[in-house]
Amino acid sequence: MLSQKSLRAKFIIQLASGASMLILIFSVMLYHYIKINIYENVVKVLNLEVEKILNLNSLNDKVYEFYNENLGHNSVEVSINDNKINLSKPKYTKIYKDDKNFLKLDYPAKDKIISLQTDTTFYANIVSQTLTNIIVINSTMIFLILFYALFLSRTLLIPIKTLTNRLSKLNETVLIHIDENTIPQEFKPLAKGINRLIDRIYTFIQYQKELFIGIAHELKTPLAVMKTKNEVTLLKKRDVEKYIEALQNNNNSINAMNKMISSILEIGRQENAQFEKGVEKDIIAYLDEISNNFKILARNEGKDVDARLSPSEFFMTIQPTLLLHILQNFIQNAIKFSPKGSVILIKSRLYDGFFEISVIDEGCGIDESLDLFAPFKRYGDKSGAGLGLFLAKGAAQAMNAKIYLKNRNDKKGSVASIKIPTSHKTKGF
């Protein structure tokens, strides 16, 4: 049985009902057209006979006898009566008697009425048989339409069933792309969307694996160093200063591990932020607020932050926490790696359905051949957990955005950018 919520059931019902309605309308029109044309011939015969009678000089019983002998039609009966009912125009009447059908014409002529009657049983039988044939043909056609609707719905649903079966077989160890060449043209956008989702799942799983391995390595190494130092310290008695030095080294290692654990907790907070509901706001005003907040931090280190934002006002739906996390990482890295007296530039622009935000620094640049977004990868001579760009990339993916990191064209720093797709509303642009 087909469920009421079944797409196939709805398709069959709509196709069958629509086609049946068209067939019914066409059949009614065809029936009336045939009926009118058949009886039109009978009407023409009666009108011709009336013209013959009207061509005679007078209308009386002798005229009637003359008509029957010389002009009469063998299937038309004629009578001439006084016009006692004051008939002003021809009148056609269908009569049924003795299991036969007749068509009668009452035609006013001066003070008389010429009445002509002809047997139309033969024509009525043709019309009746035509109606029966139309009903039989329509019933057959509706049955064929139902059969075709079942066949067509089954054919149309094959690609969906194929996609469903392939998706049901996917798991974290088997992430195979759907071959878009085997999918009908109408379903290719769906297949592309599924393949993009598979890519994101694969990337997420790979990063998770790499993250867990990195966490284990990052925590295991300082613990092993602490254990070794303690064992060496306990091998023999030492001066108090040596014990203090060993404890201080252990405290430094513990502080480093605490920072690492804080970064790991940040991953959990970011994953929660991925479910943050998007809000519509003026992103230009939001970026201006963020840049002003970072100016204080930059000036404390002898640097500055400048914002050159375009357009003047731009409203779009964003997840503020995720966007702030990405920009925070970009700007903090720019401040960290830029020399004193430099200016960190924040720019924005709208083009080709994307809103792009760029953070441009005056630092030492980057090695573009390396995977800068891998977890626990540290570059340059600055300390850190090595999770900033990794988290930024995850936040960008959650926003359906992309981030880029490259060197400036003049080789005097680097550029970190995020491109956010948008269906936008703008004011003052």
JSON list of N, CA, C and O in Angstrom, two decimals, residues 211-212 214-216 218-219 257-271 376 385 387 391:
[
{"chain": "A", "resi": 211, "resn": "LEU", "atom": "N", "xyz": [44.02, 15.11, 15.42]},
{"chain": "A", "resi": 211, "resn": "LEU", "atom": "CA", "xyz": [43.93, 15.87, 16.67]},
{"chain": "A", "resi": 211, "resn": "LEU", "atom": "C", "xyz": [44.17, 14.96, 17.87]},
{"chain": "A", "resi": 211, "resn": "LEU", "atom": "O", "xyz": [44.93, 15.31, 18.78]},
{"chain": "A", "resi": 212, "resn": "PHE", "atom": "N", "xyz": [43.55, 13.79, 17.88]},
{"chain": "A", "resi": 212, "resn": "PHE", "atom": "CA", "xyz": [43.72, 12.87, 19.01]},
{"chain": "A", "resi": 212, "resn": "PHE", "atom": "C", "xyz": [45.17, 12.41, 19.12]},
{"chain": "A", "resi": 212, "resn": "PHE", "atom": "O", "xyz": [45.72, 12.30, 20.23]},
{"chain": "A", "resi": 214, "resn": "GLY", "atom": "N", "xyz": [47.75, 14.05, 18.03]},
{"chain": "A", "resi": 214, "resn": "GLY", "atom": "CA", "xyz": [48.52, 15.21, 18.49]},
{"chain": "A", "resi": 214, "resn": "GLY", "atom": "C", "xyz": [48.36, 15.47, 19.96]},
{"chain": "A", "resi": 214, "resn": "GLY", "atom": "O", "xyz": [49.33, 15.79, 20.67]},
{"chain": "A", "resi": 215, "resn": "ILE", "atom": "N", "xyz": [47.12, 15.33, 20.47]},
{"chain": "A", "resi": 215, "resn": "ILE", "atom": "CA", "xyz": [46.88, 15.53, 21.91]},
{"chain": "A", "resi": 215, "resn": "ILE", "atom": "C", "xyz": [47.69, 14.54, 22.72]},
{"chain": "A", "resi": 215, "resn": "ILE", "atom": "O", "xyz": [48.36, 14.91, 23.71]},
{"chain": "A", "resi": 216, "resn": "ALA", "atom": "N", "xyz": [47.61, 13.26, 22.29]},
{"chain": "A", "resi": 216, "resn": "ALA", "atom": "CA", "xyz": [48.36, 12.24, 23.03]},
{"chain": "A", "resi": 216, "resn": "ALA", "atom": "C", "xyz": [49.86, 12.54, 23.02]},
{"chain": "A", "resi": 216, "resn": "ALA", "atom": "O", "xyz": [50.54, 12.43, 24.05]},
{"chain": "A", "resi": 218, "resn": "GLU", "atom": "N", "xyz": [51.38, 15.54, 22.49]},
{"chain": "A", "resi": 218, "resn": "GLU", "atom": "CA", "xyz": [51.68, 16.79, 23.18]},
{"chain": "A", "resi": 218, "resn": "GLU", "atom": "C", "xyz": [51.65, 16.63, 24.70]},
{"chain": "A", "resi": 218, "resn": "GLU", "atom": "O", "xyz": [52.39, 17.29, 25.42]},
{"chain": "A", "resi": 219, "resn": "LEU", "atom": "N", "xyz": [50.77, 15.76, 25.18]},
{"chain": "A", "resi": 219, "resn": "LEU", "atom": "CA", "xyz": [50.69, 15.56, 26.63]},
{"chain": "A", "resi": 219, "resn": "LEU", "atom": "C", "xyz": [51.68, 14.51, 27.12]},
{"chain": "A", "resi": 219, "resn": "LEU", "atom": "O", "xyz": [52.19, 14.60, 28.25]},
{"chain": "A", "resi": 257, "resn": "MET", "atom": "N", "xyz": [51.21, 22.33, 29.80]},
{"chain": "A", "resi": 257, "resn": "MET", "atom": "CA", "xyz": [50.13, 21.36, 29.60]},
{"chain": "A", "resi": 257, "resn": "MET", "atom": "C", "xyz": [48.77, 21.97, 29.89]},
{"chain": "A", "resi": 257, "resn": "MET", "atom": "O", "xyz": [47.77, 21.65, 29.23]},
{"chain": "A", "resi": 258, "resn": "ASN", "atom": "N", "xyz": [48.70, 22.85, 30.86]},
{"chain": "A", "resi": 258, "resn": "ASN", "atom": "CA", "xyz": [47.43, 23.55, 31.16]},
{"chain": "A", "resi": 258, "resn": "ASN", "atom": "C", "xyz": [46.98, 24.39, 29.95]},
{"chain": "A", "resi": 258, "resn": "ASN", "atom": "O", "xyz": [45.79, 24.45, 29.64]},
{"chain": "A", "resi": 259, "resn": "LYS", "atom": "N", "xyz": [47.95, 25.06, 29.31]},
{"chain": "A", "resi": 259, "resn": "LYS", "atom": "CA", "xyz": [47.62, 25.82, 28.12]},
{"chain": "A", "resi": 259, "resn": "LYS", "atom": "C", "xyz": [47.10, 24.90, 27.02]},
{"chain": "A", "resi": 259, "resn": "LYS", "atom": "O", "xyz": [46.16, 25.23, 26.29]},
{"chain": "A", "resi": 260, "resn": "MET", "atom": "N", "xyz": [47.77, 23.75, 26.92]},
{"chain": "A", "resi": 260, "resn": "MET", "atom": "CA", "xyz": [47.34, 22.78, 25.92]},
{"chain": "A", "resi": 260, "resn": "MET", "atom": "C", "xyz": [45.92, 22.30, 26.20]},
{"chain": "A", "resi": 260, "resn": "MET", "atom": "O", "xyz": [45.08, 22.22, 25.30]},
{"chain": "A", "resi": 261, "resn": "ILE", "atom": "N", "xyz": [45.63, 22.00, 27.45]},
{"chain": "A", "resi": 261, "resn": "ILE", "atom": "CA", "xyz": [44.29, 21.54, 27.82]},
{"chain": "A", "resi": 261, "resn": "ILE", "atom": "C", "xyz": [43.26, 22.64, 27.59]},
{"chain": "A", "resi": 261, "resn": "ILE", "atom": "O", "xyz": [42.13, 22.36, 27.15]},
{"chain": "A", "resi": 262, "resn": "SER", "atom": "N", "xyz": [43.62, 23.88, 27.84]},
{"chain": "A", "resi": 262, "resn": "SER", "atom": "CA", "xyz": [42.71, 25.00, 27.57]},
{"chain": "A", "resi": 262, "resn": "SER", "atom": "C", "xyz": [42.40, 25.09, 26.08]},
{"chain": "A", "resi": 262, "resn": "SER", "atom": "O", "xyz": [41.25, 25.36, 25.69]},
{"chain": "A", "resi": 263, "resn": "SER", "atom": "N", "xyz": [43.42, 24.86, 25.26]},
{"chain": "A", "resi": 263, "resn": "SER", "atom": "CA", "xyz": [43.19, 24.87, 23.81]},
{"chain": "A", "resi": 263, "resn": "SER", "atom": "C", "xyz": [42.28, 23.73, 23.39]},
{"chain": "A", "resi": 263, "resn": "SER", "atom": "O", "xyz": [41.43, 23.89, 22.50]},
{"chain": "A", "resi": 264, "resn": "ILE", "atom": "N", "xyz": [42.46, 22.57, 24.02]},
{"chain": "A", "resi": 264, "resn": "ILE", "atom": "CA", "xyz": [41.60, 21.43, 23.70]},
{"chain": "A", "resi": 264, "resn": "ILE", "atom": "C", "xyz": [40.16, 21.72, 24.12]},
{"chain": "A", "resi": 264, "resn": "ILE", "atom": "O", "xyz": [39.20, 21.38, 23.41]},
{"chain": "A", "resi": 265, "resn": "LEU", "atom": "N", "xyz": [39.99, 22.35, 25.28]},
{"chain": "A", "resi": 265, "resn": "LEU", "atom": "CA", "xyz": [38.64, 22.74, 25.72]},
{"chain": "A", "resi": 265, "resn": "LEU", "atom": "C", "xyz": [38.02, 23.74, 24.75]},
{"chain": "A", "resi": 265, "resn": "LEU", "atom": "O", "xyz": [36.79, 23.75, 24.55]},
{"chain": "A", "resi": 266, "resn": "GLU", "atom": "N", "xyz": [38.88, 24.57, 24.16]},
{"chain": "A", "resi": 266, "resn": "GLU", "atom": "CA", "xyz": [38.39, 25.54, 23.17]},
{"chain": "A", "resi": 266, "resn": "GLU", "atom": "C", "xyz": [37.79, 24.83, 21.97]},
{"chain": "A", "resi": 266, "resn": "GLU", "atom": "O", "xyz": [36.82, 25.33, 21.35]},
{"chain": "A", "resi": 267, "resn": "ILE", "atom": "N", "xyz": [38.33, 23.66, 21.63]},
{"chain": "A", "resi": 267, "resn": "ILE", "atom": "CA", "xyz": [37.76, 22.88, 20.53]},
{"chain": "A", "resi": 267, "resn": "ILE", "atom": "C", "xyz": [36.32, 22.48, 20.85]},
{"chain": "A", "resi": 267, "resn": "ILE", "atom": "O", "xyz": [35.42, 22.58, 20.02]},
{"chain": "A", "resi": 268, "resn": "GLY", "atom": "N", "xyz": [36.10, 22.04, 22.08]},
{"chain": "A", "resi": 268, "resn": "GLY", "atom": "CA", "xyz": [34.75, 21.66, 22.50]},
{"chain": "A", "resi": 268, "resn": "GLY", "atom": "C", "xyz": [33.80, 22.85, 22.47]},
{"chain": "A", "resi": 268, "resn": "GLY", "atom": "O", "xyz": [32.65, 22.73, 22.02]},
{"chain": "A", "resi": 269, "resn": "ARG", "atom": "N", "xyz": [34.29, 24.01, 22.93]},
{"chain": "A", "resi": 269, "resn": "ARG", "atom": "CA", "xyz": [33.44, 25.19, 22.90]},
{"chain": "A", "resi": 269, "resn": "ARG", "atom": "C", "xyz": [33.11, 25.60, 21.46]},
{"chain": "A", "resi": 269, "resn": "ARG", "atom": "O", "xyz": [32.00, 26.04, 21.17]},
{"chain": "A", "resi": 270, "resn": "GLN", "atom": "N", "xyz": [34.08, 25.45, 20.56]},
{"chain": "A", "resi": 270, "resn": "GLN", "atom": "CA", "xyz": [33.84, 25.80, 19.17]},
{"chain": "A", "resi": 270, "resn": "GLN", "atom": "C", "xyz": [32.80, 24.87, 18.54]},
{"chain": "A", "resi": 270, "resn": "GLN", "atom": "O", "xyz": [31.94, 25.30, 17.78]},
{"chain": "A", "resi": 271, "resn": "GLU", "atom": "N", "xyz": [32.88, 23.58, 18.85]},
{"chain": "A", "resi": 271, "resn": "GLU", "atom": "CA", "xyz": [31.91, 22.64, 18.30]},
{"chain": "A", "resi": 271, "resn": "GLU", "atom": "C", "xyz": [30.50, 22.97, 18.78]},
{"chain": "A", "resi": 271, "resn": "GLU", "atom": "O", "xyz": [29.53, 22.81, 18.05]},
{"chain": "A", "resi": 376, "resn": "PHE", "atom": "N", "xyz": [48.42, 21.31, 16.08]},
{"chain": "A", "resi": 376, "resn": "PHE", "atom": "CA", "xyz": [49.69, 21.21, 16.82]},
{"chain": "A", "resi": 376, "resn": "PHE", "atom": "C", "xyz": [50.91, 21.49, 15.94]},
{"chain": "A", "resi": 376, "resn": "PHE", "atom": "O", "xyz": [52.00, 21.04, 16.24]},
{"chain": "A", "resi": 385, "resn": "ALA", "atom": "N", "xyz": [49.98, 26.78, 21.22]},
{"chain": "A", "resi": 385, "resn": "ALA", "atom": "CA", "xyz": [49.58, 25.38, 21.20]},
{"chain": "A", "resi": 385, "resn": "ALA", "atom": "C", "xyz": [49.53, 24.81, 19.79]},
{"chain": "A", "resi": 385, "resn": "ALA", "atom": "O", "xyz": [49.52, 23.60, 19.59]},
{"chain": "A", "resi": 387, "resn": "LEU", "atom": "N", "xyz": [47.01, 25.28, 17.65]},
{"chain": "A", "resi": 387, "resn": "LEU", "atom": "CA", "xyz": [45.63, 24.89, 17.33]},
{"chain": "A", "resi": 387, "resn": "LEU", "atom": "C", "xyz": [44.81, 26.03, 16.75]},
{"chain": "A", "resi": 387, "resn": "LEU", "atom": "O", "xyz": [43.67, 25.83, 16.34]},
{"chain": "A", "resi": 391, "resn": "LEU", "atom": "N", "xyz": [41.48, 25.42, 14.49]},
{"chain": "A", "resi": 391, "resn": "LEU", "atom": "CA", "xyz": [40.15, 25.77, 14.97]},
{"chain": "A", "resi": 391, "resn": "LEU", "atom": "C", "xyz": [39.47, 26.77, 14.03]},
{"chain": "A", "resi": 391, "resn": "LEU", "atom": "O", "xyz": [38.26, 26.72, 13.82]}
]
